[in-house]
Every structure is written in structure tokens, then in C-alpha cells.
Amino acid sequence: MIDFQSDYIAGAHPQIIKQLSETNLECLPGYGTDAYCSAAKEKIKAACGCPEAEVEFLTGGTQTNAIVISTMLQDYEGVLAAKSGHISTHEAGAIEYSGHKVLELSQAGGKISAAVLKDYLSDYFADENYEHMVFPGMVYVSHPTEYGTLYSKAELEAIAGVCQDYKIPLFLDGARLGYGLMSAASDMTLADIARICDVFYIGGTKVGALCGEAVVFTKGNQPRHFMTAVKKRGALLAKGRLLGIQFDTLFTHDLYFEISRHAIGLAEELKAIFTERGYSFYLESFTNQQFIILENAQMKRLKQDVSFSFWEKLDDNHTVVRFATSWSTTAEDLEALKRIL
Amino acid sequence: MIDFQSDYIAGAHPQIIKQLSETNLECLPGYGTDAYCSAAKEKIKAACGCPEAEVEFLTGGTQTNAIVISTMLQDYEGVLAAKSGHISTHEAGAIEYSGHKVLELSQAGGKISAAVLKDYLSDYFADENYEHMVFPGMVYVSHPTEYGTLYSKAELEAIAGVCQDYKIPLFLDGARLGYGLMSAASDMTLADIARICDVFYIGGTKVGALCGEAVVFTKGNQPRHFMTAVKKRGALLAKGRLLGIQFDTLFTHDLYFEISRHAIGLAEELKAIFTERGYSFYLESFTNQQFIILENAQMKRLKQDVSFSFWEKLDDNHTVVRFATSWSTTAEDLEALKRIL
Amino acid sequence: MIDFQSDYIAGAHPQIIKQLSETNLECLPGYGTDAYCSAAKEKIKAACGCPEAEVEFLTGGTQTNAIVISTMLQDYEGVLAAKSGHISTHEAGAIEYSGHKVLELSQAGGKISAAVLKDYLSDYFADENYEHMVFPGMVYVSHPTEYGTLYSKAELEAIAGVCQDYKIPLFLDGARLGYGLMSAASDMTLADIARICDVFYIGGTKVGALCGEAVVFTKGNQPRHFMTAVKKRGALLAKGRLLGIQFDTLFTHDLYFEISRHAIGLAEELKAIFTERGYSFYLESFTNQQFIILENAQMKRLKQDVSFSFWEKLDDNHTVVRFATSWSTTAEDLEALKRIL
Amino acid sequence: MIDFQSDYIAGAHPQIIKQLSETNLECLPGYGTDAYCSAAKEKIKAACGCPEAEVEFLTGGTQTNAIVISTMLQDYEGVLAAKSGHISTHEAGAIEYSGHKVLELSQAGGKISAAVLKDYLSDYFADENYEHMVFPGMVYVSHPTEYGTLYSKAELEAIAGVCQDYKIPLFLDGARLGYGLMSAASDMTLADIARICDVFYIGGTKVGALCGEAVVFTKGNQPRHFMTAVKKRGALLAKGRLLGIQFDTLFTHDLYFEISRHAIGLAEELKAIFTERGYSFYLESFTNQQFIILENAQMKRLKQDVSFSFWEKLDDNHTVVRFATSWSTTAEDLEALKRIL
């Protein structure tokens, strides 16, 4: 069985396991106050070209979204997101659990546009009854999106421009940020992301860590007493080293970028294999997630040898499925796939 | 200035003021345990033809929606509603404040359909990842809807049928229920509503009371220790008599229906006046709210003499506005309107 | 049956009923934007000697406590209160429902002291792990307290001084404020309260209104978009006039103070009656609530003719009960009580 | 510098690191559905002698407390705990964040008693106004407690008996459960805990894991759709294997008990060293946490060579400090301590 189910099927990049092992017996202070956390933060700030950034580590994506959003919003505000955004659909109501509404925007290929955003905001404030509605208090985008698509620098800057006009922060969910930055279709660097966004996170769980996301507040805007807010939400690890050591490793010798590039390279090959075999794609993705349309019987057959994930029903006879590559995908996996198709 | 701004521009029906005045010095126990509350509950149960119903009084519509929904949902559930539903749009995030998501359904004229609902539910449970999403745990409809439209008995029964198939309750927001039941276009009685829905409320605030909504649980399904949950949400009145006396009055000699009928009669006249004058309607409403399309300059002119409310921008030159009648609207108001138009 | 059960057994002061009746057919805008609300706010600001105050009307005490506390606290903060405080004990968890902890302080006769408060705060910040604990973000006092006792001006100023040292606001729950201000034992005016506290409320429900509390923010510190936060908590009345008219009446010709004085006068008489008859008091109260110790058999006997409320079990044979006077108590009530005792 | 700061100063037990390393490249399904999670659950059920138990893995202690409590309580309920309980003091308001109150009970040495509990419950239900208060809906105990003390089997059974009388579940926080079970002063086995409690957790973070707690529902009482509730609270790990592999290792060849016994043995030695040197203990602990009273100057001196933690100020000249042993403490650490004292 070859496995393209997701980008979190394997453990951690071996370099991380090695580092966890080598530092294992060191006695370190708890709750993220250890030297590995500090070093990792410095390396991330350097990689972002943003010395004034504040960096915090959390465990997973949904947790990170809920904490960033609920600590940055005012009581009367909600967060704007694509109708297909992760926070709108696949987080079991985590944002609402914090008492805030997700205000849904129409999307194309998982992306919102500055135009749609601007219309929403100007209509909102033009409404005589706007005080009876949830204030739009933040914009959430995922990059890559849930469909593997990417914002261009111009698109993201346009969205950021609207946010600035309305004085609301732009938050970028980078659960798969490495795979976005290393895509051939990307025209943005990590420093661009840091410059354009008010807050974003660098996903670890899906890019080689056992767990962990690094939140970067770029504008001196980290909520006060953030650690207490994290604890209040049950998200503070006693052994914060688990996150610090992993991110320290990922941001040493550009490991984060290297393993992302590896996955992207293999995703391009996978795309080529499916294209050659005449398969249709649900949309064109330049990142590590590829969405392929399968006839249902074909899907059933394929499932016997390959692991991939259900995405959505297209029609009664066809299904959209997702193939994902990651740091752990190998050239052999692709060879085996070729033989099966 | 004649006023069609809303159905809550005046105080209470004079009969209510009279009754509040006459009972004013009686010493009564607090928190809804007085004899007027009990009498009102019995009268409402009788009017519903539902002796097994449980009735509770709350103060306003948003409060009632939030309390009913948050006490009936399980932790992992959200509530399904039309994208245009009051809870989706105009309650400042009150449902989300209780930790639950509003799951939006497409609508037509403010109404959802059994077909749209069924599709949502079957797609939801067909999704392999449904446990990562918010469970649909209740269906919310407003009747009349926010657009003044009505469900037919067949439509509501079809929706209830889907709810029963999926074992989730159907909740009807009756903030303007009287105006729905007394509409010529309605084919449902209060007893029909009670039979078809699992829980609903009879709006007082917009139908002649100073404040107050009567929640009716029809299937032995009132949440346990409901009074404590109401108190926890800051919604328990010390002088529960204020609600009991009002509903006792409204359900004595059919006052609730009589004043609703009065408003509907005048709404029909108002509709006729606008039709005669050649105005366009945004949609056809048979209840006390009429949605008229005005050219913007015309709207500005009209505003000098008549009070009505902004509904939504139609295009750059036209606006949808709402004219509402109520128990307090008079024939003279319509005469005056005729003169102005 | 004579009734000393509580100070909310009757409806509203007749002057309020009269005013509700006389204004009943006026067409007014909703949600607290009407002229009566404005007038009432101005009169309250004048009575407080605090022209810069911001005044908002809410429906009941628990609701007011929950809204003021949850909109003024930061995410990581809780509210300090006496262990016997209303928010600590009798609000069904309304503060916790908003996500905030009530941090309990020891009390005497329902009162906290500046010394106890200061110790708590200095110990808190001296703790090396304070970031793992709930930050003390506000101080709540009730005046009169739940035991009918009063803070002296010096005591309240001392508490306010500690609050200022630690930069946290002082919130005074004035559900029975009138009965406190008119007590012979009080050395504070309404203007003193406004000067000393950062926010407080003037109780209406227990001082002659059908419902309603007037929140006064005294230091330009009303939370932004307060109306939206109120709506989000289900507490915004469509017919805000109900509150505006009542408070306008209460603050016209000093009615609020006059009816409070009436109740206090009768409470002093009631106290004298019990004292003469040799009854013991649980503590000495100078306000409208008197706490009397009854032998259990005696309590049972008395209950046949008089209505009063259970307070707490003192020991196996004795119970503390509460007798309350209010604007609606009459000299005849006391005569009848005398005959019975 | 020798380190007795806490029981989470080192990484994981080497056997865990080895197992994480060896399984690292295996492709496994996510979200706790992998074979290691299943195996770990079976081993834990066997160790508990409770084949009908349901086991779930979470990341840390505060998270576990908040999730267990908030998913098991009804809306109108709170949780009873010692005033010194972890949930009462050191979780930054995590329980309140879920909308529930912690109802504090008096304690001795960190323990509550059946008698205190029974009094609370009988007083609560005897109060005529109990519906205005938070219902006691669960009892929380920590074992060992925050002071390192232990419940005897008879004490825990008595508490459980009261819980059964009032039909509320007993929840045991076992963040340091291993150190409790292996104490010479303990007369309970893991099977006893499972039999007596309705739900409890086996702490991993403080007993040799990098992170992780295993919740055990012992009476067929796991909340429905628990995984969705966990996700909603941001606590669902994509790579659930991280927890499964760790607990699988801890419950293979009794590693969990063995490393606990090691720590307890060294704690006894540490206790002996301090006793010999004439130090006073704040209370007698038979587990891995020892609370020693230091004169402040002495504390300052000691801090130069040894790491330990501040517990609480005893008086102006003395401080209570905590020394903790764990699986990672060595005989050499104790030798070094001896030399310093």
C-alpha cells in the first residue's frame, strides 16, 4: 500500500527525532521558557526578516486558529473567511466555541479577493443597522488554501490594503506554508508574508514536525499576557521544549524550506503522472495537494493499492479525491503509483 | 410624521397597560412563579391545543433564540438556518456567544426548503470527515420570515419530516407569529404550528406587548432546569409578573389574534395603496411587513413625511425599504400615507 | 397574609405606571434611542454630579453584572468579589458563562476590606507563577451588600485606592442603591458613589420599577460598541422606552430617593418592632433588609400569616430569615405584623 | 546546578524516544485512529482491570481537566473541588472559559473529605433558592494532590459514596498518578482507582512522556462524539501517534510503574536527607513532591546551586519551596544535594 493520504502520515523529519533524542536528558525550564524555544524564535525572526516580530509556539492548526482569532478580536467582532476556509468548515466550531462568528465570504479555488472583501466591508458599514450585526474584526486567509491554491503577492497585498483601510488585521493560516513558499507558482518569500500580514503561522505538523505551529506577530501586536490566554485555553505545554527543539531544527540550515521543496518536487511529478494517464484535475494546484476527479468504480479499484483521501462528491458518478506529498514521500512511492495507474 | 418604521414603535396594547395597572399593587412571588404566569401558560397551552406543552416566558427575540438553541443543542452541534435568518445576520453573534455555530442554508424569499435541508444533511453524513465538522443539531425557521413570507403547512411538514428522519428538533421563531397566522395566505393554525414544531415561540414584543416572548416546548422536551439556564444567561426577570400579565392579557378573549388581524388588514390596504400608485415590491408579502423598491431620490423625499426602514441596497439608484403595520397602526395613518404618495 | 418576602413583590411605583400609560401611544424609535432614554440619562448624570458619565439601561441585576464584568475584563482576567457576593453565589454561574472566574475574597457582614484586597493583590503578583493564574482585573462590591450592610465613604475610598494602585476598576452593584443612600447609617451621596467608583449601577427592579438597572460609567470608560455587546448577550430591548420611561420617572422630582426613604423609614420601624419583642438579629442592618433569627417552630408558625424569605440555616434549631421593606410597604403592613408577633 | 524544579524538567523516558524513533517512518492514519493508539488503549484497560473502559488521549493536564469537565457537566452545573485544587488555582480560568464554575470546598493538605462534600450537597439542596445557584454536577479530586498527599482507599470510597448518593460523577486528576500508586503510603491499585472513580486520567507529561494524558471513562460514560468536542476545543492532534506510541511504551512491561517507583524511592531518600539536616516540612508527603520550609536567606543561598520551586510565602521570613523527583532524577543528584546542604 502506497500512501498519499495526507502530509501527516509519517512521524517527524529524522533530523528532528535526532535532536529530540540528543537533547532528551537536558534539564530545562518549562512552559516555553527554555533556550531551544528562544533560539527557535530568533531563527524564525531572522528567516522572516522581521527582527521586531514576536513568535509563540502552539501545538496544532485548529488550536492556533482559535487562539489567534479569539485573543485578537474584540468582543463584538467576528472573523471574515472564505466559505471554504478551514475555520469555516473543518474545525468543529472551534472559533464559535470562543464566542466569535466566522463571517463567510464567497471564494474561488479557496481564495477570497480584495474586491469581494471590500464590498462586504463597505456594505456592512453602509447598513443602518450595522450595530445589530457582528463587526468584521479580522480577515483570515489560508496560504496555500484548502484547495492547494496560492495567493500572488499582488493579490495578498490588495487584501492587506483593504484591511488597512478598515483598520482590521490580516491573519494568514500557514499550516502548509512551506509547501506554498517552495511552489514554482509562488512569487512570495517568507519575508513578504511577514511584511504583508499582521499575524500568521508557520505550520510544523504538516511540514515535518510531530506537532507544532509557530505564530508570528509582525507588528508589535501580540495580545498582552498571551501565555495566560494560551493556558486558559488548555494549550500551554509543560514541556515547551517539544516545540522549541522541533522549530529550532526546522529553522537550522533551512531544513523547513528544503523538505518543503522536496515535497513540491514530488507533487509536480505526481501531477505529471496523472496528467499523462489522462486523469482530470478538479483545479490546478501548484502545491503538495493535488485534487483529482475519479470515476467512482475507478476510485474503489485504486483504493485497494493506494491510500488517498476523499475530498467531495462531484456528481453521482464522480468523486474528487486528494493526493498529498510531504517531506516523507519518496521517489519509490511515485514509481509504485505509476505501476498501479 | 406618520410612522411605519417597525411593529414596535408604540408601547403596549391598551388592554395590557390597563391590566398592568390594575394588578400593580398585588403582592406576588417572583421569578415567574406567580398566578398570572400560570394562567397565561394554561391559556397558551389551550390555544395551542397542546395540553402537554411546557411554556416559558422570556424578554426578547434574540434572547429567546439564544437560550432555546443553546440549551437544546449538544456541545458538538450547531443550528441550521437560512442565510437570511435573524440568527444568521441580525443578532450580533448571540448564538456564537453561546459557543455554537449557525450553519447557513440557501434560501428563497427568506425560506429554506425540505429539499435543501435534506441535501445538506445527507451530504454531511456522507462526508468521511464529518466528525471534524459541526454536527447539524437543530433546524431554525422564522415564520413569518424576515421578508414577511410564510411557509405553507405542506412546506413546514416536509421540513419537519426531514428533521424527524435525522432526529433533530425543528425550532420556529415566531417573533411575528400572530401576523403570520392571521394572514390570508396562511393555511396554518397555532395548533398546527404546535403539532409540527418541537419548539417555537409566540412573539409578544412585536405583537402588542411591551416586551416578552412565550416559548412553547411541545414534545415534553423542555431542557432540564431551564430556569437555572435562563438565570445563567442573565434572562430571568425578578418580576416575572411583567411577562405573565402581558401574555395572560394577550391570550384572553383572543386579543393576540384580534390585534394581529387588525395589522394584517391594514397591511393589505397599504399594499393596495402602493400597488395603485405603481410602486414595485421587492417580493410579495402577505404579512405586516411590506418591502418596497424606491428610487433613491424618491426615498429621500418620502422620508421627510413618513418613517419607514432601510432594508437593503438594491442597486446604485434603488433601495429596498420596509413599511410595517402593527396593532397600533390606524386607518388615519393610511389616509395620511395616501395623501403623501 | 402580609408580605415582607422581598422588595420586588409589587409592580411598579404608581407614578411609573401612570407615565407608561400616558406615553403609551407615542411612536418612538427602538433600542434605547428614544427621547425618554435620553432624558433619563441626562437626569441621572445630573443626580450623579457627573456630566461626563455614560449611562446605559439594562433589564435586571444578574444581566447587568454579567455584561459589565464581561465587557470590561480582559480575556485573561477575573473579577474579585466577596465570597458572599451576589455574583459568587446567586447568579447561577452567569459570570462564568461569560468565560471569567469570580475570585473570592473573605468578607465580614458581606463586605470586603481594603486590607484583604491589598493582601490578595500583593500576594498574587508576588507569586512566581502568577501567569498561570487568573489575573485580578476588577473589584466588585455590592452596596448595600447581600446582608443589607453598608460601606462607609472611608471604606469605599480605601478600596478604590487599592484599585487605583493596581490599575483595576471598581464596580459597585447598586441593585438596592437607593435603600443604601437613604439609610441613616450612610455617609455617601450618589455623587460620592460616582466619584469613587469606575462603574456602578442604580437598581430599578428592587426600587420601584417593573424592571431595569441604570449602568453608569463614570470615567469615560464605557466599552466600545457597548450596544452590540448588549445585543450579543440577548439583553437589548426592542422597546427600550420601557426602561427609559421608568428611569425618567424615577429621576424626576427625586422619586427614586423619596421611595427609598419611605422603605428605610418602615425598615427602621420593623427593626424596632422585632427588637421590642426580643428577637435576635443575625447582624445589624440599616437598610431595607433585616435578618432575623427564628427558632424553627416559631418560623413555621409565623409563616402561616406572614411572608418572608429563608436566608440560611443557623443551626439545627434556628434559621436566619429575611424581612424586606420597599416602596410598596405600608404602615398597615407593620401594624398587622405587630399584631401577629 | 542540580535540578529538583519539577517532574517535567527532562524530555521523555529513553524508551519512549527509542520507540518514537523506530516507528518514525511508518505511515499511519491520523487523529488517534492508528494501531499504536489502539494498542495503548487495550494495555491501559488491562492495567485498569476494566475491559469496559473507554480511553482517550489528550496533550496536557489543564486541557484534560477542561475537556473532561466541560463535556461531562450539564449546562447548569459546576464542578466541586478543593480550594487548593489545580482547577481552582493554577489553570488560568480554563474551567470558567468553558462556561462552568468551580465550586470550592475547604481542604486539608490538599484533600477534601466525604463529610465536607456531604455537608455542601445537603445544604445546597436544602436551600430554597438552589435553582438560582450553580448545581453541583461533578466532584474533582487530584491524586496525589497538589501538596503531594494521598487519599486512602477508604477516603476515596467514602467520597465516591456521597457522589453516588447525589448521582454526580467522581473525576480524579491523575497528573502524577504513577507517583501516587507507587508510594509506600498508598493502599490503592490502578484497578481500585478505575473501580471507584467514574472518570480519571493517567498523567504522562509528569511521568516520563514528552506530553500526554490518558483519560479513562470507566462506566460506559464517555460523552458522545467526544472526538468532535476535543477538536472543537483545539485539542485534537493530527499525529495522534505521538500520544499512542508514548502510552503504548509506558504500558509495556509496566514501564509506567517502574519509573514511578524509581522517583518515589529517590523522593524518600531526599526526604531523609532533609530530615537528617534538620529541615522542617510544610506537611508530610509520601510522593515525589516534598515541601520544605526555608528561611529566606537560606533559600537565596541554596538557589545558587540547586533548582527548586517557590510554593508559597509562609511568613515574612520563611518560604515553602518544592523539591520534586521524577523518572529522570539520579542517585548522583541526591549525592550532590547532600554535599550542598
Short mmCIF file of C-alpha atoms in Angstrom, two decimals, chain A residues 31 70-71 74-77 99-100 130-135 224-229 231-233 236, chain C residues 31 70-71 74-77 99-100 130-135 224-229 231-233 236:
data_model
loop_
_atom_site.label_atom_id
_atom_site.label_comp_id
_atom_site.label_asym_id
_atom_site.label_seq_id
_atom_site.Cartn_x
_atom_site.Cartn_y
_atom_site.Cartn_z
CA TYR A 31 6.27 26.31 29.56
CA SER A 70 -10.11 34.83 19.89
CA THR A 71 -7.28 36.78 21.50
CA GLN A 74 -12.80 42.41 20.28
CA ASP A 75 -15.92 41.04 21.97
CA TYR A 76 -18.24 42.45 19.30
CA GLU A 77 -16.19 41.27 16.34
CA GLY A 99 -17.76 33.13 21.23
CA HIS A 100 -16.99 34.59 17.82
CA TYR A 130 -24.80 47.51 11.45
CA GLU A 131 -24.60 47.74 15.20
CA HIS A 132 -27.01 44.81 15.39
CA MET A 133 -24.63 42.68 13.36
CA VAL A 134 -21.24 41.13 14.04
CA PHE A 135 -18.47 43.62 13.33
CA ARG A 224 -0.99 41.06 26.24
CA HIS A 225 -0.42 38.14 28.59
CA PHE A 226 -0.68 35.79 25.66
CA MET A 227 0.79 32.91 27.69
CA THR A 228 -2.06 33.17 30.19
CA ALA A 229 -4.61 33.19 27.39
CA LYS A 231 -3.07 28.35 29.32
CA LYS A 232 -6.71 29.34 29.75
CA ARG A 233 -7.45 27.52 26.50
CA LEU A 236 0.21 25.51 27.16
CA TYR C 31 -33.36 50.00 21.05
CA SER C 70 -17.53 40.57 30.80
CA THR C 71 -17.23 43.68 28.66
CA GLN C 74 -9.61 41.40 29.53
CA ASP C 75 -9.60 37.79 28.37
CA TYR C 76 -7.05 36.73 30.99
CA GLU C 77 -8.75 38.47 33.90
CA GLY C 99 -15.74 32.83 30.45
CA HIS C 100 -14.47 34.66 33.52
CA TYR C 130 1.10 34.27 38.58
CA GLU C 131 0.87 33.98 34.83
CA HIS C 132 -0.67 30.53 35.32
CA MET C 133 -3.44 32.04 37.40
CA VAL C 134 -6.40 34.27 36.66
CA PHE C 135 -5.36 37.92 36.72
CA ARG C 224 -16.67 50.43 22.78
CA HIS C 225 -19.74 49.32 20.86
CA PHE C 226 -21.45 48.51 24.11
CA MET C 227 -24.84 48.27 22.40
CA THR C 228 -23.58 45.47 20.18
CA ALA C 229 -22.15 43.63 23.16
CA LYS C 231 -27.33 42.63 21.85
CA LYS C 232 -24.85 39.74 21.60
CA ARG C 233 -25.84 38.79 25.15
CA LEU C 236 -31.13 44.63 24.10
#
